[in-house]
Coordinates of C-alpha atoms and ligand atoms in Angstrom, one line a residue:
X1 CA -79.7 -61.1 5.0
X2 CA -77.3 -58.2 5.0
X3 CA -74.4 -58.3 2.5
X4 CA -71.1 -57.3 4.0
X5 CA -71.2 -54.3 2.7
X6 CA -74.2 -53.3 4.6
X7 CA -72.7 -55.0 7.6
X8 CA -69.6 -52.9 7.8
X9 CA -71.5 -49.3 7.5
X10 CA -73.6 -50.4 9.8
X11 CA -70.7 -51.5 12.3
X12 CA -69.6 -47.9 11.5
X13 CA -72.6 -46.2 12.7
X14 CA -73.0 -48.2 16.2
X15 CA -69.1 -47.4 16.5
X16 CA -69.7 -43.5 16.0
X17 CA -72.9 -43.9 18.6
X18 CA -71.0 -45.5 21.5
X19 CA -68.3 -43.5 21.1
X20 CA -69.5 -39.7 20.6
X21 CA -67.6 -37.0 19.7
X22 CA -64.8 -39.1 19.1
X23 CA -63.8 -37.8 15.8
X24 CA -60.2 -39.1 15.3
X25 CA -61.4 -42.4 16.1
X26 CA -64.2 -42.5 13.9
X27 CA -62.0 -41.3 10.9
X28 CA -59.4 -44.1 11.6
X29 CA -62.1 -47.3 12.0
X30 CA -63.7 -45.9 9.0
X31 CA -60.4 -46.0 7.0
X32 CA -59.9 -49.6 8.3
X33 CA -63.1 -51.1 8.2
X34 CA -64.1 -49.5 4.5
X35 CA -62.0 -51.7 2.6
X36 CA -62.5 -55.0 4.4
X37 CA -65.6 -55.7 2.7
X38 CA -63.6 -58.4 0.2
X39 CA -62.5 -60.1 2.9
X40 CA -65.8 -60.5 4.7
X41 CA -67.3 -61.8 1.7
X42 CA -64.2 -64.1 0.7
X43 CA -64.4 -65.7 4.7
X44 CA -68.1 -64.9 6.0
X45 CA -67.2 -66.8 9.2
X46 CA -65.4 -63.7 10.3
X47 CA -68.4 -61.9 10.2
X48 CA -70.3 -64.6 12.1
X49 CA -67.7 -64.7 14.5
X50 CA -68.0 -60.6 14.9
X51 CA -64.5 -60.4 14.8
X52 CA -65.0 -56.3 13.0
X53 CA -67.2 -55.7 15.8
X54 CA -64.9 -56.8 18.4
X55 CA -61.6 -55.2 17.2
X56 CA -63.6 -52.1 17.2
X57 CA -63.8 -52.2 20.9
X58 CA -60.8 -51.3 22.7
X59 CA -60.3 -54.2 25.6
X60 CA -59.8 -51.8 28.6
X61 CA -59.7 -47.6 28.9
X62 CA -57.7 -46.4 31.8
X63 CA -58.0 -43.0 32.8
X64 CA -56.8 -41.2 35.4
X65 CA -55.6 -37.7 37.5
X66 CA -51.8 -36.9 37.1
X67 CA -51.8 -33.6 40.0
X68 CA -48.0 -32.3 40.0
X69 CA -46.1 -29.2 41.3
X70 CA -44.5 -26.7 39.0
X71 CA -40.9 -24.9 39.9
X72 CA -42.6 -22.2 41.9
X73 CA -44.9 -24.8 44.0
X74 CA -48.8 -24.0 42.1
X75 CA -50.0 -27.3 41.8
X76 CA -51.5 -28.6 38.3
X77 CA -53.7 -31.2 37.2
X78 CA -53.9 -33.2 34.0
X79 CA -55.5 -36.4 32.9
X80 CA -53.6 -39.4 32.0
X81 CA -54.8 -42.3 29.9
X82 CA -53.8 -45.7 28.6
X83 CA -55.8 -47.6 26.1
X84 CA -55.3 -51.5 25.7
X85 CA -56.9 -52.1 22.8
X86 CA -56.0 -55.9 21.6
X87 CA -53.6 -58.3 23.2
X88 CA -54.9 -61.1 20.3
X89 CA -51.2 -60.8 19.2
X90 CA -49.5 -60.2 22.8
X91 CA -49.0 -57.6 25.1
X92 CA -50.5 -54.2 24.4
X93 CA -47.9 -51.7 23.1
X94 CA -47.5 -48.7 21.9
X95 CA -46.6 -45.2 22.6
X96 CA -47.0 -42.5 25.0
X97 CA -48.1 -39.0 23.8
X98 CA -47.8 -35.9 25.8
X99 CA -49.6 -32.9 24.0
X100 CA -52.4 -30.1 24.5
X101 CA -55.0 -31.2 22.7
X102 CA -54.7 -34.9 23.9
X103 CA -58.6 -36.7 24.3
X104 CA -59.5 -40.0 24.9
X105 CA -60.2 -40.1 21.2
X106 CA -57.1 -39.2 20.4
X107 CA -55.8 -42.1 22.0
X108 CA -58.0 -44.4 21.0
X109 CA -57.5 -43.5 17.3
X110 CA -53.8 -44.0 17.9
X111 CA -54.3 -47.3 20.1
X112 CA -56.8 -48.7 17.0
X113 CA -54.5 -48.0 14.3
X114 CA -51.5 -49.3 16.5
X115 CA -53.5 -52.7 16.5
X116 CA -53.2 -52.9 12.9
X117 CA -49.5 -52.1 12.7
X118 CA -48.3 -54.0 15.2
X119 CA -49.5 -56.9 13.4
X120 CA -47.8 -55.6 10.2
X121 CA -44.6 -56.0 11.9
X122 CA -45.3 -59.9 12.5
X123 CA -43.9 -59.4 16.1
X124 CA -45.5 -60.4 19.1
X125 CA -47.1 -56.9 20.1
X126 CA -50.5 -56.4 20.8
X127 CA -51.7 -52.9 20.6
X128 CA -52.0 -50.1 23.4
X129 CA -51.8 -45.9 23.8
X130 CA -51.8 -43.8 26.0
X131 CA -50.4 -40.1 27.2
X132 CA -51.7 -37.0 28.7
X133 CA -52.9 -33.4 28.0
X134 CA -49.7 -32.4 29.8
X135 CA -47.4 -29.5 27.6
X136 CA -44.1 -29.8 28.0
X137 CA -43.2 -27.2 26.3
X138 CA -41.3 -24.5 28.7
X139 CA -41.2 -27.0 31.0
X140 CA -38.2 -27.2 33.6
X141 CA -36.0 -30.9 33.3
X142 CA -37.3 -31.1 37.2
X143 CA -41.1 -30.4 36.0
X144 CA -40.6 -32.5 33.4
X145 CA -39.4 -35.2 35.9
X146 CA -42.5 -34.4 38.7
X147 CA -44.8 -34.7 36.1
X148 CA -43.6 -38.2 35.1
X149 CA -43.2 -39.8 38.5
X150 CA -47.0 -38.5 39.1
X151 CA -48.2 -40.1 35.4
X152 CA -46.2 -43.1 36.6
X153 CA -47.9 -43.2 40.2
X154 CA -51.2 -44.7 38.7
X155 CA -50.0 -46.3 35.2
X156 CA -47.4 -48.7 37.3
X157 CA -50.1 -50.9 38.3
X158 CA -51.2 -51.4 34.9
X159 CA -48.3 -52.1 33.0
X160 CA -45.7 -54.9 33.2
X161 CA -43.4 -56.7 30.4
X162 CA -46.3 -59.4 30.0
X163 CA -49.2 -56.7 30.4
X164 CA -48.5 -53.2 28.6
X165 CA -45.3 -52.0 27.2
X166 CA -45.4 -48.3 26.8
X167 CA -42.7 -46.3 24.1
X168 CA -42.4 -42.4 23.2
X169 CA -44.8 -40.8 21.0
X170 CA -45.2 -36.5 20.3
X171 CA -43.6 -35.1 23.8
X172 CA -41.9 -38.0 25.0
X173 CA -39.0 -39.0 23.9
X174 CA -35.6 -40.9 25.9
X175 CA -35.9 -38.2 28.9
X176 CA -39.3 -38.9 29.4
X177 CA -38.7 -42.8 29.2
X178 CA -36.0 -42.5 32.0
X179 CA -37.8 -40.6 34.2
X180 CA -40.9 -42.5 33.9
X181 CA -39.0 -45.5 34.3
X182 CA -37.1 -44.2 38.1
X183 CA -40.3 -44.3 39.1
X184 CA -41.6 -47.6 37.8
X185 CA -38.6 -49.2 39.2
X186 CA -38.6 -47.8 42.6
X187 CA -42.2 -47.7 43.2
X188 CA -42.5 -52.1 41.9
X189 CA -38.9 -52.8 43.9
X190 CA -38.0 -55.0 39.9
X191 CA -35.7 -53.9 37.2
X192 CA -38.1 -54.7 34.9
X193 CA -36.6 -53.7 31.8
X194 CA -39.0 -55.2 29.3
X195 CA -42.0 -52.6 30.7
X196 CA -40.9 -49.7 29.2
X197 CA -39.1 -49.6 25.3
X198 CA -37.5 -46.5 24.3
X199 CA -35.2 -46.4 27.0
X200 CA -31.5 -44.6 26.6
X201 CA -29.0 -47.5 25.4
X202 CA -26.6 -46.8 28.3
X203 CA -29.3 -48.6 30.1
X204 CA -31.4 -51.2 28.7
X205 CA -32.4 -49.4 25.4
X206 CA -31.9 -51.0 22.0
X207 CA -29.7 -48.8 19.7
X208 CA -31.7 -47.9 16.6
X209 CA -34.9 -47.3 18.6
X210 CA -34.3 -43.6 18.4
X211 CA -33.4 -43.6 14.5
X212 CA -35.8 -46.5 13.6
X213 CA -39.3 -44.5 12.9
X214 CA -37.4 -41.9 10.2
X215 CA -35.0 -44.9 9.0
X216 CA -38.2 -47.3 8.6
X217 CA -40.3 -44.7 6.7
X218 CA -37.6 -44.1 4.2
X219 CA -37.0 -47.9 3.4
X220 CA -40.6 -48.4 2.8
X221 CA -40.6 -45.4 0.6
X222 CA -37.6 -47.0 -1.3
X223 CA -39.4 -50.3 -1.4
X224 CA -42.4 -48.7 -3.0
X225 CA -40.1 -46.9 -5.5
X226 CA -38.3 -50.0 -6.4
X227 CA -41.8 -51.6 -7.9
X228 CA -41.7 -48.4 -10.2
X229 CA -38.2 -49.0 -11.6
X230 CA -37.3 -45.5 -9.3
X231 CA -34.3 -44.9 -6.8
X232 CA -34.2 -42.4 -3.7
X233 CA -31.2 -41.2 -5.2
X234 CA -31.1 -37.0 -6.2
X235 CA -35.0 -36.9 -5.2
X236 CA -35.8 -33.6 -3.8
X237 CA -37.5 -34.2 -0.5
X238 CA -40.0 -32.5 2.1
X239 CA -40.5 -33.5 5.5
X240 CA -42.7 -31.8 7.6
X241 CA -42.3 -32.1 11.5
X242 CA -38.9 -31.6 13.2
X243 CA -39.1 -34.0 16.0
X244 CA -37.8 -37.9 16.6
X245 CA -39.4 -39.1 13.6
X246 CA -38.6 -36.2 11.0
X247 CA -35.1 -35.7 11.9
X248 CA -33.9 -39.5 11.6
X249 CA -36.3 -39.8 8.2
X250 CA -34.1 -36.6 7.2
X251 CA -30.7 -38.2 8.0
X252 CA -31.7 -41.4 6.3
X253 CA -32.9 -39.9 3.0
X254 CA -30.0 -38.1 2.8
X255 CA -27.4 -41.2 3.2
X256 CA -29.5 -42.7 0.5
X257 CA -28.5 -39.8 -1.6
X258 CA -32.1 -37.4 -1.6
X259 CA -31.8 -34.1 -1.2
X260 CA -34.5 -32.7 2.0
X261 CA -35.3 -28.8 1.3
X262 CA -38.2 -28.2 3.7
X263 CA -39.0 -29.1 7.4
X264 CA -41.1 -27.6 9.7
X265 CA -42.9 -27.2 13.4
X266 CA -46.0 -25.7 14.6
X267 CA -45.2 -22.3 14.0
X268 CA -43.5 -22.6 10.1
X269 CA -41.9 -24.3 7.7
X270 CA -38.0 -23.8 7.0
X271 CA -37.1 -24.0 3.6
X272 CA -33.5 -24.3 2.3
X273 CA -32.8 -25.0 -1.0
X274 CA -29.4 -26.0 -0.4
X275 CA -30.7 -29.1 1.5
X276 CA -31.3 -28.6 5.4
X277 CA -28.3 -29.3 7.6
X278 CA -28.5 -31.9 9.5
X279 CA -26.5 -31.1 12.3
X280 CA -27.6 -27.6 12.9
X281 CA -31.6 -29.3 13.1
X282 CA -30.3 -31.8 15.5
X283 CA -28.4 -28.8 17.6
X284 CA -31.8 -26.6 17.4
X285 CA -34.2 -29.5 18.9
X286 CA -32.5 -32.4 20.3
X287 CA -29.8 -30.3 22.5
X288 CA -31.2 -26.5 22.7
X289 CA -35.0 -27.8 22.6
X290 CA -35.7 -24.7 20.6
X291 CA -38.6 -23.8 18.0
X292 CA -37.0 -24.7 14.8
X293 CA -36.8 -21.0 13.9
X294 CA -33.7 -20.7 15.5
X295 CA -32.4 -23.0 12.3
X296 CA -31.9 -19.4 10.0
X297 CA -29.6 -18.2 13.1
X298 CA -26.9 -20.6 11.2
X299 CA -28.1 -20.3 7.8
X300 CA -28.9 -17.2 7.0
X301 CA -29.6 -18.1 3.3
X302 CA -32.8 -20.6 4.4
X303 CA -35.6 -19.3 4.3
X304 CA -38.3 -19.0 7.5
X305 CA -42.0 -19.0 6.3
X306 CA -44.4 -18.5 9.7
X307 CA -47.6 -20.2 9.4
X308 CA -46.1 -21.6 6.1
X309 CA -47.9 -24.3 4.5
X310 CA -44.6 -27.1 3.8
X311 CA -46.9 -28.8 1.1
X312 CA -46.5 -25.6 -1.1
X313 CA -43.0 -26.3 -1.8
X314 CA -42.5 -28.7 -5.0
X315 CA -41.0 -32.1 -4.0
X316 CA -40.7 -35.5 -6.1
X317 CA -41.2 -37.2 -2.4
X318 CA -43.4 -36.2 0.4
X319 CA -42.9 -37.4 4.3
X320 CA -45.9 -36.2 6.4
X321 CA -44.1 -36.7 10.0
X322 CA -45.5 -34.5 12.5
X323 CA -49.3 -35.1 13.4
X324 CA -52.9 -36.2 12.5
X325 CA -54.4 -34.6 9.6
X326 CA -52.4 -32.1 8.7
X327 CA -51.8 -32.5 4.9
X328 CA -55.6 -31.9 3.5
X329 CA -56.8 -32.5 0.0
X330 CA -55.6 -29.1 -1.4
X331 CA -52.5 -29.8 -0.2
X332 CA -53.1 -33.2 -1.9
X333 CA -53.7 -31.4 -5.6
X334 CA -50.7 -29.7 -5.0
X335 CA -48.5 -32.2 -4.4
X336 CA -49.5 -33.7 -6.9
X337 CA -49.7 -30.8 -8.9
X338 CA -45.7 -30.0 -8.3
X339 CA -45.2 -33.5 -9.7
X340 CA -44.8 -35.8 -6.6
X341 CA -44.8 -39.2 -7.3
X342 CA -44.6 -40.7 -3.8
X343 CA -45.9 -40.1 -0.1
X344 CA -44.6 -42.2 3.0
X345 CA -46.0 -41.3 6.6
X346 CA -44.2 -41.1 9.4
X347 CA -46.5 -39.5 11.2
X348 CA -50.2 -41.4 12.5
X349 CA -53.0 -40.6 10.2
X350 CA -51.5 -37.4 8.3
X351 CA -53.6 -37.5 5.6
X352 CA -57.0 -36.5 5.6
X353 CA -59.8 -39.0 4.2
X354 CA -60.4 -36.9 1.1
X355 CA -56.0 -36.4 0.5
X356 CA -55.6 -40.2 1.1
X357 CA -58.6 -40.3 -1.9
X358 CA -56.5 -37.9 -3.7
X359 CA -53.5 -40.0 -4.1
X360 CA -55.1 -43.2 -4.8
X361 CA -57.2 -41.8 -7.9
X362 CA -54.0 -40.5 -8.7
X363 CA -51.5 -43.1 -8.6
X364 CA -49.1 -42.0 -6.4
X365 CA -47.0 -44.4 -4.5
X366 CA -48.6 -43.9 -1.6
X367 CA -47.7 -45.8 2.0
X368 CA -49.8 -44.9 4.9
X369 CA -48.6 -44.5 8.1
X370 CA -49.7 -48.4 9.6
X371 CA -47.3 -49.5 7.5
X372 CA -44.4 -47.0 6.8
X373 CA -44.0 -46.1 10.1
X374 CA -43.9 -49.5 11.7
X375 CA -40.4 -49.8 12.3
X376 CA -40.3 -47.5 15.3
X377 CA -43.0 -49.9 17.2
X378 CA -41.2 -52.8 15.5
X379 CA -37.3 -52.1 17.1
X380 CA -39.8 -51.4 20.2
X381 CA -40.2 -55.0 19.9
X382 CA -36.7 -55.6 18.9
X383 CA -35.6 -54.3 22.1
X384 CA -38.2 -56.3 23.9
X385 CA -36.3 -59.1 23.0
X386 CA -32.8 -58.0 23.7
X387 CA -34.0 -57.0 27.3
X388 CA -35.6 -60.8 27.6
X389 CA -32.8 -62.4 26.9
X390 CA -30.4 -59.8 28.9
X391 CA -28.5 -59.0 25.5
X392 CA -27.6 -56.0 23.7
X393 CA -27.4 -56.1 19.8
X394 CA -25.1 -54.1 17.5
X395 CA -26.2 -51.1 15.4
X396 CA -25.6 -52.7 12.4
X397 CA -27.1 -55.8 13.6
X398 CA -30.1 -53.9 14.7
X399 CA -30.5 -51.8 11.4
X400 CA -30.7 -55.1 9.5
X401 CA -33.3 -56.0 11.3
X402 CA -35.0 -53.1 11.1
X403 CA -34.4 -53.1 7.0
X404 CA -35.7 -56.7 6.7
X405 CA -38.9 -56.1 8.7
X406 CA -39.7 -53.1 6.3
X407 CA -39.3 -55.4 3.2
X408 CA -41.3 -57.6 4.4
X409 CA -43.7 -55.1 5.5
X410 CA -43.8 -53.5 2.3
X411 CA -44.4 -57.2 0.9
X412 CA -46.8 -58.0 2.6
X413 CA -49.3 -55.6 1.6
X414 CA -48.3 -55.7 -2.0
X415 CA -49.0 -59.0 -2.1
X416 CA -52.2 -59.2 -0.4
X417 CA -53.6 -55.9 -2.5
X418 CA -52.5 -57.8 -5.8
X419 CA -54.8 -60.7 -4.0
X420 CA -57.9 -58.8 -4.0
X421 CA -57.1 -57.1 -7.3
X422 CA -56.2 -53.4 -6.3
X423 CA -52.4 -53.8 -7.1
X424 CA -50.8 -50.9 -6.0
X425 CA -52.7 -49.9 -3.2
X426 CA -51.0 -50.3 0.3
X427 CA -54.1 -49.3 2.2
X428 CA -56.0 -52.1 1.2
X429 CA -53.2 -54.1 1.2
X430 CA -51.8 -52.9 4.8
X431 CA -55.8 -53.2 6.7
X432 CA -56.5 -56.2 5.0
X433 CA -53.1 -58.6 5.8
X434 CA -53.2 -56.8 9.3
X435 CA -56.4 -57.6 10.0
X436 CA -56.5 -61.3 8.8
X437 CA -53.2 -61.9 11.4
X438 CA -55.0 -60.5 14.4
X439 CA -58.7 -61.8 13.2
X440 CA -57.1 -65.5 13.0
X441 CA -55.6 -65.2 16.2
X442 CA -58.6 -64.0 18.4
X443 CA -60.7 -66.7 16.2
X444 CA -58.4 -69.3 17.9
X445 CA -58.8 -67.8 20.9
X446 CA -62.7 -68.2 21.5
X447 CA -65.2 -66.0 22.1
X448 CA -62.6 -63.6 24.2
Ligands
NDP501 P1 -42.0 -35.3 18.5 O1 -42.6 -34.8 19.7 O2 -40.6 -35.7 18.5 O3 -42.1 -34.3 17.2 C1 -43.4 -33.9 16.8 C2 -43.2 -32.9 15.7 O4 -44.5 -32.7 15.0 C3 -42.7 -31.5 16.1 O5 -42.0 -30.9 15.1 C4 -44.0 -30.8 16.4 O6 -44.0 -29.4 16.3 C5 -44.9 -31.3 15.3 N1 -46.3 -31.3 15.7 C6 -46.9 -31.9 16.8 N2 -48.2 -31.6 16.9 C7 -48.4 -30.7 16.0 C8 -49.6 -30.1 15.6 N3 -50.8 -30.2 16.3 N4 -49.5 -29.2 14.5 C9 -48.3 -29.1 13.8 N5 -47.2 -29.7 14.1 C10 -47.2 -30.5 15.2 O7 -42.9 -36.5 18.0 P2 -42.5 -37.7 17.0 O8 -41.6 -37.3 16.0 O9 -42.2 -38.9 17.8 O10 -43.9 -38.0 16.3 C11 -44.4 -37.5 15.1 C12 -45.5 -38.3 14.5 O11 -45.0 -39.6 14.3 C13 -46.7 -38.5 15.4 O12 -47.8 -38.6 14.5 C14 -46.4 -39.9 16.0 O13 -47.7 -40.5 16.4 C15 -45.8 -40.6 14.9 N6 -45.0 -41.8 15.2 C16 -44.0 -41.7 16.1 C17 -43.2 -42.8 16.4 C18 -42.0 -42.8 17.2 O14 -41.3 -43.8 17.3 N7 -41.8 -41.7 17.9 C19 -43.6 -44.1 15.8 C20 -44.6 -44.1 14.8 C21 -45.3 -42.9 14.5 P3 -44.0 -28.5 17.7 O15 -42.7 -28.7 18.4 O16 -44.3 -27.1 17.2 O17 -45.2 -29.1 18.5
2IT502 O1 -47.0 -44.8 16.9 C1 -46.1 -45.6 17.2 O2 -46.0 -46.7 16.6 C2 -45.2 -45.2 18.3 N1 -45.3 -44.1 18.8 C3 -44.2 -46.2 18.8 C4 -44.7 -47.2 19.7 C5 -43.7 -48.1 20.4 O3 -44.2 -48.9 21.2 O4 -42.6 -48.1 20.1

């Protein structure tokens, strides 16, 4: 007899031999399946069942050839992919990433961890990924816009309100989401508004999906500071990124009353100790598109560091929000070492293996991303329903939502950690309530 400790490494090893090279993915089962062993032994008949094994196992991979035309006519090819990995919960949904160094196991990773967030937000959302190696960056609108309608020319027939509801993710954003849309629409002959989420409010989008990621991260990171007596209020703050997801966490944590001194890119950090202005940050990448650089052309008194390292700069609070893996156990120590007490991630998988290790040997409130960044996927869901019932909601209406999904959230994994008696720890908390919503529902479900 194998105890279910045994069981669970060895599920580890066949997933790491069926899928090779697969790195990302790897890392993000591991993190998962590691601390489920309590629950195995507290309800064996999941292990029976093989219900580890088969949430491992993504339900279909889609790949495909996205050939388009740039401005001067040479003709490109990139490879598009969607992932459905459960639909235990309902349809698969999740984002669409657009980015260089996109793999299948990039998507897969983001598709498995999706499966447990989704199920966080106690919405009906199964999970699904999907994108492309496609760079937008320098891109024209109008290549921007062939590019779409070609990644939209195979995904069509796989998607559908019921089906597969894709969002934004890095490189797609409202634009994106229209264009890809056009093409849906007049390729199926439906306004199907329920297929895609994301979607500009003038038509069909829910307001507050564009804010909801950065809002959502910041009210979890309140939540978890509330259970320590501690406010947001006159924290200073670093958020790394400077896209969708760091800008609206910036805005929020500063109507909450924290002070944000550092963001960043791919090419260097910005550091203002004044507090980064929010409107020149929006003016630099949301309208101009520019590298974030272009932020000292306004304030000349912030500083530009290239190739800067953001976790270097001292912060009470730190928001990873920009990609996989980029905050790494030295950056860990010196967090830590600077005297943060709390770390929310807006960003999927941030922190490395041995940083996440870091902070929970430390103490540190620390939220990974399933959880803290739920409430972009969860407003996804929010506008799912608005487009059912052929209704728009208020922004204040919306936020509430939004604000009472992260408590409960938040909740939610509190609770179950205290449960298994690691009080305090929101990554056993957030993989093992996750896990038991979507385990029970493909147990009812049969052998599926
Ligand atoms: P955006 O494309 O709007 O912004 C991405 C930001 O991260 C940019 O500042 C970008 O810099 C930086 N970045 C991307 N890749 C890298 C890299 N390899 N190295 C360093 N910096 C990088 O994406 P989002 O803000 O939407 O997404 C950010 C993160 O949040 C991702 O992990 C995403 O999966 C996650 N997320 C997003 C949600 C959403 O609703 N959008 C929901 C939940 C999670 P540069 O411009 O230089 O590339
Ligand atoms: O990682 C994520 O949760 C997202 N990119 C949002 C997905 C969605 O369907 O809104």
């Amino acid at each position: 007899m194998v105890n279910a400790q045994q069981r669970i490494e060895k599920i580890y090893e066949e997933v790491k031999n069926r899928n090779p090279g697969e790195t990302e993915f790897h890392q993000a089962v591991w993190e998962v399946i590691e601390t489920l062993t309590p629950v195995l032994e507290k309800r064996p008949y999941y292990a029976e069942q093989k219900i580890i094994e088969r949430i491992c196992e993504p339900e279909r991979q889609i790949i495909f050839r996205v050939p388009w035309q740039d401005d001067k006519g040479e003709v490109h090819i990139n490879r598009g992919f969607r992932v459905g990995f459960n639909s235990a919960l309902g349809p698969y949904k999740g984002g669409l990433r657009f980015h260089p160094s996109v793999l299948l196991g990039t998507i897969k990773f983001l598709a498995f961890e999706q499966t447990f967030k989704n199920a966080l937000t106690g919405l009906p959302i199964g999970s699904g990924k999907g994108g492309s190696d496609f760079n937008p960056k320098g891109k024209s609108d109008n290549e921007i816009m062939r590019f779409c309608q070609s990644f939209m020319t195979e995904l069509y027939r796989h998607i559908g309100e019921m089906t597969d509801v894709p969002a934004g993710d890095i490189g797609v954003g409202a634009r994106e989401i229209g264009f890809l849309f056009g093409q849906y629409k007049r390729i199926t002959n439906r306004y199907e508004s329920g297929v895609l989420t994301g979607k500009n409010p003038t038509w069909g989008g829910a307001l507050v999906r564009k804010e909801a990621t950065g809002y959502g991260v910041v009210y979890f990171a309140e939540e978890m500071l509330k259970v320590r007596n501690k406010s947001l209020d006159g924290k200073t703050c670093v958020v790394s990124g400077s896209g969708n997801v760091a800008i609206y966490a910036i805005e929020k944590l500063q109507q909450l009353g924290a002070k944000v001194v550092a963001c960043s890119d791919s090419s260097g950090v910005i550091y203002d100790e004044r507090g980064i202005d929010l409107e020149t940050l929006k003016a630099v990448k949301e309208v101009q598109r520019a590298r974030i650089q272009a932020y000292t052309d306004q304030h000349k008194d912030a500083e530009y560091r290239e190739k800067g390292n953001i976790w270097d700069i001292p912060c009470e609070l730190a928001f990873p929000c920009a990609t996989q893996n980029e905050l790494d156990e030295q950056a860990a120590q010196t967090l830590i070492e600077n005297g943060c007490i709390a770390v929310a991630e807006g960003a999927n998988m941030p922190s490395t293996p041995e940083a996440v290790d870091c902070f929970l040997k430390n103490h540190i409130a620390y939220g990974p991303g399933k959880a803290a960044n739920a409430g972009g996927v969860a407003t996804s869901a929010l506008e799912m329903q608005q487009n059912a019932s052929r209704d728009a909601w208020s922004f204040e209406h919306t936020e509430s939502r939004l604000r009472q999904i992260m408590t409960n959230i938040h909740k939610d994994c509190y609770d179950t950690a205290r449960e298994f008696d690691m009080e305090g720890n929101y990554v056993a908390g957030a993989n093992i309530a996750s896990f038991r919503h979507v385990a029970d529902a493909m147990l009812a479900f049969g052998v599926i």
